[in-house]
PDB file of C-alpha atoms in Angstrom:
ATOM      1  CA  MET A   1      31.448  82.277 -55.282  1.00 76.00           C
ATOM      2  CA  ASP A   2      33.973  79.595 -55.774  1.00 71.00           C
ATOM      3  CA  ALA A   3      37.830  79.997 -55.353  1.00 76.00           C
ATOM      4  CA  ARG A   4      40.172  77.094 -55.438  1.00 70.00           C
ATOM      5  CA  PRO A   5      43.728  76.348 -56.498  1.00 75.00           C
ATOM      6  CA  LEU A   6      44.232  74.591 -59.989  1.00 75.00           C
ATOM      7  CA  ASN A   7      46.020  71.574 -61.041  1.00 71.00           C
ATOM      8  CA  HIS A   8      49.700  71.922 -61.492  1.00 67.00           C
ATOM      9  CA  ASP A   9      49.188  70.807 -65.271  1.00 66.00           C
ATOM     10  CA  GLN A  10      47.192  74.198 -65.940  1.00 81.00           C
ATOM     11  CA  PHE A  11      48.920  77.487 -66.564  1.00 89.00           C
ATOM     12  CA  PHE A  12      47.189  79.422 -63.762  1.00 91.00           C
ATOM     13  CA  ASP A  13      47.514  78.345 -60.130  1.00 92.00           C
ATOM     14  CA  TYR A  14      44.291  79.900 -58.721  1.00 95.00           C
ATOM     15  CA  MET A  15      40.888  80.553 -60.122  1.00 95.00           C
ATOM     16  CA  ILE A  16      37.713  82.207 -58.676  1.00 96.00           C
ATOM     17  CA  GLU A  17      34.227  82.177 -60.180  1.00 97.00           C
ATOM     18  CA  VAL A  18      31.812  84.880 -59.109  1.00 97.00           C
ATOM     19  CA  GLU A  19      28.165  84.942 -60.194  1.00 97.00           C
ATOM     20  CA  HIS A  20      25.772  87.961 -59.849  1.00 97.00           C
ATOM     21  CA  SER A  21      24.166  86.318 -56.931  1.00 97.00           C
ATOM     22  CA  ASP A  22      27.293  86.635 -55.066  1.00 97.00           C
ATOM     23  CA  LEU A  23      27.373  90.411 -55.541  1.00 96.00           C
ATOM     24  CA  THR A  24      25.795  92.158 -52.439  1.00 96.00           C
ATOM     25  CA  ALA A  25      27.198  95.856 -52.539  1.00 94.00           C
ATOM     26  CA  ALA A  26      24.971  98.887 -52.293  1.00 93.00           C
ATOM     27  CA  ALA A  27      24.759 101.654 -54.552  1.00 89.00           C
ATOM     28  CA  ASP A  28      28.034 103.256 -55.534  1.00 88.00           C
ATOM     29  CA  THR A  29      29.994 100.664 -53.429  1.00 91.00           C
ATOM     30  CA  GLU A  30      32.924  98.395 -54.548  1.00 92.00           C
ATOM     31  CA  GLN A  31      33.123  94.563 -53.585  1.00 95.00           C
ATOM     32  CA  ASN A  32      36.221  92.444 -53.169  1.00 96.00           C
ATOM     33  CA  PHE A  33      36.537  88.678 -53.342  1.00 97.00           C
ATOM     34  CA  GLU A  34      39.520  86.776 -52.279  1.00 97.00           C
ATOM     35  CA  ILE A  35      41.240  84.743 -54.960  1.00 96.00           C
ATOM     36  CA  CYS A  36      44.210  83.504 -52.962  1.00 96.00           C
ATOM     37  CA  THR A  37      46.794  84.423 -50.164  1.00 96.00           C
ATOM     38  CA  PRO A  38      50.235  83.734 -51.737  1.00 95.00           C
ATOM     39  CA  PRO A  39      53.135  82.545 -49.372  1.00 94.00           C
ATOM     40  CA  ALA A  40      55.625  85.015 -48.218  1.00 95.00           C
ATOM     41  CA  GLY A  41      58.228  85.935 -50.876  1.00 95.00           C
ATOM     42  CA  SER A  42      55.887  85.190 -53.688  1.00 95.00           C
ATOM     43  CA  HIS A  43      55.081  87.242 -56.762  1.00 94.00           C
ATOM     44  CA  ALA A  44      52.035  87.427 -59.031  1.00 94.00           C
ATOM     45  CA  LEU A  45      53.343  86.751 -62.595  1.00 93.00           C
ATOM     46  CA  PHE A  46      50.193  86.652 -64.527  1.00 94.00           C
ATOM     47  CA  VAL A  47      46.627  87.321 -64.188  1.00 95.00           C
ATOM     48  CA  GLY A  48      43.419  86.886 -66.511  1.00 94.00           C
ATOM     49  CA  HIS A  49      39.671  86.532 -66.862  1.00 95.00           C
ATOM     50  CA  LYS A  50      36.977  84.834 -68.699  1.00 95.00           C
ATOM     51  CA  THR A  51      33.512  86.351 -68.923  1.00 96.00           C
ATOM     52  CA  ILE A  52      31.124  83.437 -68.988  1.00 96.00           C
ATOM     53  CA  THR A  53      27.995  85.428 -68.984  1.00 96.00           C
ATOM     54  CA  GLN A  54      28.198  89.392 -69.315  1.00 95.00           C
ATOM     55  CA  PHE A  55      26.615  91.018 -66.133  1.00 95.00           C
ATOM     56  CA  ALA A  56      23.489  92.832 -66.416  1.00 94.00           C
ATOM     57  CA  ASP A  57      20.317  94.318 -64.712  1.00 94.00           C
ATOM     58  CA  ALA A  58      17.518  93.366 -66.761  1.00 92.00           C
ATOM     59  CA  SER A  59      15.159  95.884 -65.363  1.00 91.00           C
ATOM     60  CA  ASP A  60      17.612  98.786 -65.600  1.00 90.00           C
ATOM     61  CA  GLY A  61      19.012  99.549 -69.079  1.00 86.00           C
ATOM     62  CA  ALA A  62      21.114 102.536 -67.571  1.00 88.00           C
ATOM     63  CA  PHE A  63      23.178  99.955 -65.642  1.00 89.00           C
ATOM     64  CA  THR A  64      25.929 100.010 -68.171  1.00 86.00           C
ATOM     65  CA  ALA A  65      29.373  99.633 -66.113  1.00 84.00           C
ATOM     66  CA  SER A  66      30.551  97.236 -63.770  1.00 86.00           C
ATOM     67  CA  ASP A  67      34.246  96.813 -64.241  1.00 91.00           C
ATOM     68  CA  ILE A  68      36.496  94.315 -62.514  1.00 94.00           C
ATOM     69  CA  SER A  69      40.184  94.585 -61.563  1.00 93.00           C
ATOM     70  CA  ILE A  70      42.633  92.239 -59.911  1.00 94.00           C
ATOM     71  CA  GLY A  71      45.047  93.370 -57.244  1.00 94.00           C
ATOM     72  CA  ILE A  72      45.305  93.523 -53.447  1.00 94.00           C
ATOM     73  CA  ALA A  73      42.954  95.193 -51.165  1.00 91.00           C
ATOM     74  CA  ALA A  74      45.085  98.162 -50.752  1.00 92.00           C
ATOM     75  CA  ASP A  75      45.449  98.489 -54.688  1.00 93.00           C
ATOM     76  CA  VAL A  76      42.607  96.808 -56.214  1.00 92.00           C
ATOM     77  CA  ASP A  77      43.906  97.439 -59.720  1.00 91.00           C
ATOM     78  CA  LYS A  78      47.647  96.540 -59.144  1.00 92.00           C
ATOM     79  CA  PHE A  79      47.673  93.631 -61.747  1.00 93.00           C
ATOM     80  CA  LEU A  80      44.513  94.193 -63.947  1.00 91.00           C
ATOM     81  CA  ASN A  81      42.897  97.454 -64.306  1.00 88.00           C
ATOM     82  CA  GLY A  82      38.955  98.321 -64.901  1.00 86.00           C
ATOM     83  CA  THR A  83      37.879  95.725 -67.357  1.00 89.00           C
ATOM     84  CA  ASP A  84      34.245  95.996 -68.344  1.00 90.00           C
ATOM     85  CA  ILE A  85      31.939  93.002 -68.009  1.00 92.00           C
ATOM     86  CA  ASN A  86      28.701  94.637 -68.321  1.00 91.00           C
ATOM     87  CA  ALA A  87      26.590  93.712 -71.305  1.00 92.00           C
ATOM     88  CA  GLY A  88      25.250  97.447 -71.402  1.00 89.00           C
ATOM     89  CA  GLY A  89      28.783  98.824 -71.809  1.00 88.00           C
ATOM     90  CA  THR A  90      31.726  97.704 -73.788  1.00 88.00           C
ATOM     91  CA  PRO A  91      32.299  94.173 -72.313  1.00 89.00           C
ATOM     92  CA  VAL A  92      35.726  92.399 -72.572  1.00 91.00           C
ATOM     93  CA  ASP A  93      34.914  88.723 -72.514  1.00 93.00           C
ATOM     94  CA  TYR A  94      38.586  87.605 -72.250  1.00 91.00           C
ATOM     95  CA  SER A  95      41.943  88.880 -70.930  1.00 90.00           C
ATOM     96  CA  GLY A  96      45.184  87.244 -70.184  1.00 83.00           C
ATOM     97  CA  PRO A  97      47.415  85.932 -69.556  1.00 87.00           C
ATOM     98  CA  THR A  98      48.376  89.467 -68.876  1.00 87.00           C
ATOM     99  CA  ALA A  99      51.999  89.856 -67.297  1.00 89.00           C
ATOM    100  CA  CYS A 100      51.904  91.583 -64.038  1.00 88.00           C
ATOM    101  CA  THR A 101      54.110  94.778 -64.304  1.00 81.00           C
ATOM    102  CA  ALA A 102      53.814  95.846 -60.645  1.00 76.00           C
ATOM    103  CA  ASP A 103      56.619  94.306 -58.612  1.00 82.00           C
ATOM    104  CA  TYR A 104      55.068  93.151 -55.307  1.00 91.00           C
ATOM    105  CA  GLU A 105      56.318  90.862 -52.942  1.00 93.00           C
ATOM    106  CA  PHE A 106      53.580  89.086 -51.072  1.00 96.00           C
ATOM    107  CA  ASP A 107      53.979  88.855 -47.156  1.00 95.00           C
ATOM    108  CA  GLY A 108      52.132  85.811 -46.637  1.00 94.00           C
ATOM    109  CA  ASP A 109      49.087  87.596 -45.225  1.00 96.00           C
ATOM    110  CA  THR A 110      47.956  89.656 -48.248  1.00 96.00           C
ATOM    111  CA  ALA A 111      45.387  88.236 -50.620  1.00 97.00           C
ATOM    112  CA  VAL A 112      44.886  88.621 -54.286  1.00 97.00           C
ATOM    113  CA  VAL A 113      41.487  89.988 -54.895  1.00 97.00           C
ATOM    114  CA  LEU A 114      38.964  90.389 -57.646  1.00 96.00           C
ATOM    115  CA  ASN A 115      37.396  93.683 -57.329  1.00 95.00           C
ATOM    116  CA  PHE A 116      34.013  94.761 -58.717  1.00 94.00           C
ATOM    117  CA  GLY A 117      33.581  98.614 -59.079  1.00 87.00           C
ATOM    118  CA  GLY A 118      37.132  99.747 -58.392  1.00 73.00           C
ATOM    119  CA  ASP A 119      37.057 103.253 -57.110  1.00 57.00           C
ATOM    120  CA  THR A 120      33.437 103.490 -57.635  1.00 56.00           C
ATOM    121  CA  SER A 121      34.222 105.396 -60.930  1.00 58.00           C
ATOM    122  CA  ALA A 122      33.840 102.032 -62.850  1.00 69.00           C
ATOM    123  CA  LEU A 123      30.239 101.636 -61.643  1.00 79.00           C
ATOM    124  CA  THR A 124      27.260 103.412 -63.191  1.00 80.00           C
ATOM    125  CA  SER A 125      26.480 106.184 -60.696  1.00 84.00           C
ATOM    126  CA  GLY A 126      23.808 105.498 -58.322  1.00 86.00           C
ATOM    127  CA  LYS A 127      23.643 101.658 -59.217  1.00 89.00           C
ATOM    128  CA  ALA A 128      24.154  98.734 -56.794  1.00 92.00           C
ATOM    129  CA  LEU A 129      26.354  95.497 -57.873  1.00 94.00           C
ATOM    130  CA  ALA A 130      23.426  93.719 -55.784  1.00 95.00           C
ATOM    131  CA  ASN A 131      20.796  94.678 -58.358  1.00 94.00           C
ATOM    132  CA  LEU A 132      22.636  92.745 -61.334  1.00 95.00           C
ATOM    133  CA  ASP A 133      20.633  89.792 -62.111  1.00 95.00           C
ATOM    134  CA  SER A 134      22.721  87.917 -64.567  1.00 96.00           C
ATOM    135  CA  GLY A 135      26.466  87.501 -65.025  1.00 96.00           C
ATOM    136  CA  LYS A 136      29.388  85.007 -64.240  1.00 97.00           C
ATOM    137  CA  VAL A 137      33.061  85.614 -64.475  1.00 97.00           C
ATOM    138  CA  ARG A 138      36.126  83.690 -63.660  1.00 96.00           C
ATOM    139  CA  ALA A 139      39.455  85.333 -62.724  1.00 96.00           C
ATOM    140  CA  PHE A 140      42.856  83.601 -62.696  1.00 95.00           C
ATOM    141  CA  VAL A 141      46.329  84.234 -61.021  1.00 95.00           C
ATOM    142  CA  LYS A 142      49.831  82.722 -61.710  1.00 94.00           C
ATOM    143  CA  ILE A 143      51.984  82.882 -58.694  1.00 94.00           C
ATOM    144  CA  LEU A 144      55.842  82.611 -58.663  1.00 91.00           C
ATOM    145  CA  ARG A 145      56.711  81.211 -55.154  1.00 88.00           C
ATOM    146  CA  ALA A 146      59.767  82.144 -53.504  1.00 83.00           C
ATOM    147  CA  GLU A 147      61.129  78.821 -53.344  1.00 83.00           C
ATOM    148  CA  ASP A 148      60.750  78.357 -57.060  1.00 80.00           C
ATOM    149  CA  ILE A 149      63.316  81.357 -57.600  1.00 74.00           C
TER     150      ILE A 149
END
């Protein structure tokens, strides 16, 4: 897993890259990865994702759903809701920039997260993220800082 700020000449401010080997969650369990913790007073403007390699479990063709969302830990799909990146499902290889319609002011302690599995309805029942043996995704966030308003 690699999370980092991006150069100022790029549209998005932050990016995270997650590979299948970063996923450790047990069956029917979601998993979050922190993208960034925006400064107090900031707002998320845009989010997006790019599936580099669709996720799959080569030994289990019935593992057909492994959605991602972008939000905060208390509301994992606040900014991007349930996007399938599983090769056995209906994968979406690219989204964004998607405008964040949820008005949320960051407090300086709350992180933006990339969530795998959502409320677990976005996972194939009985399947574990840790069993995925291929896949790579990048998620992006554009932040409006209070001092820029």
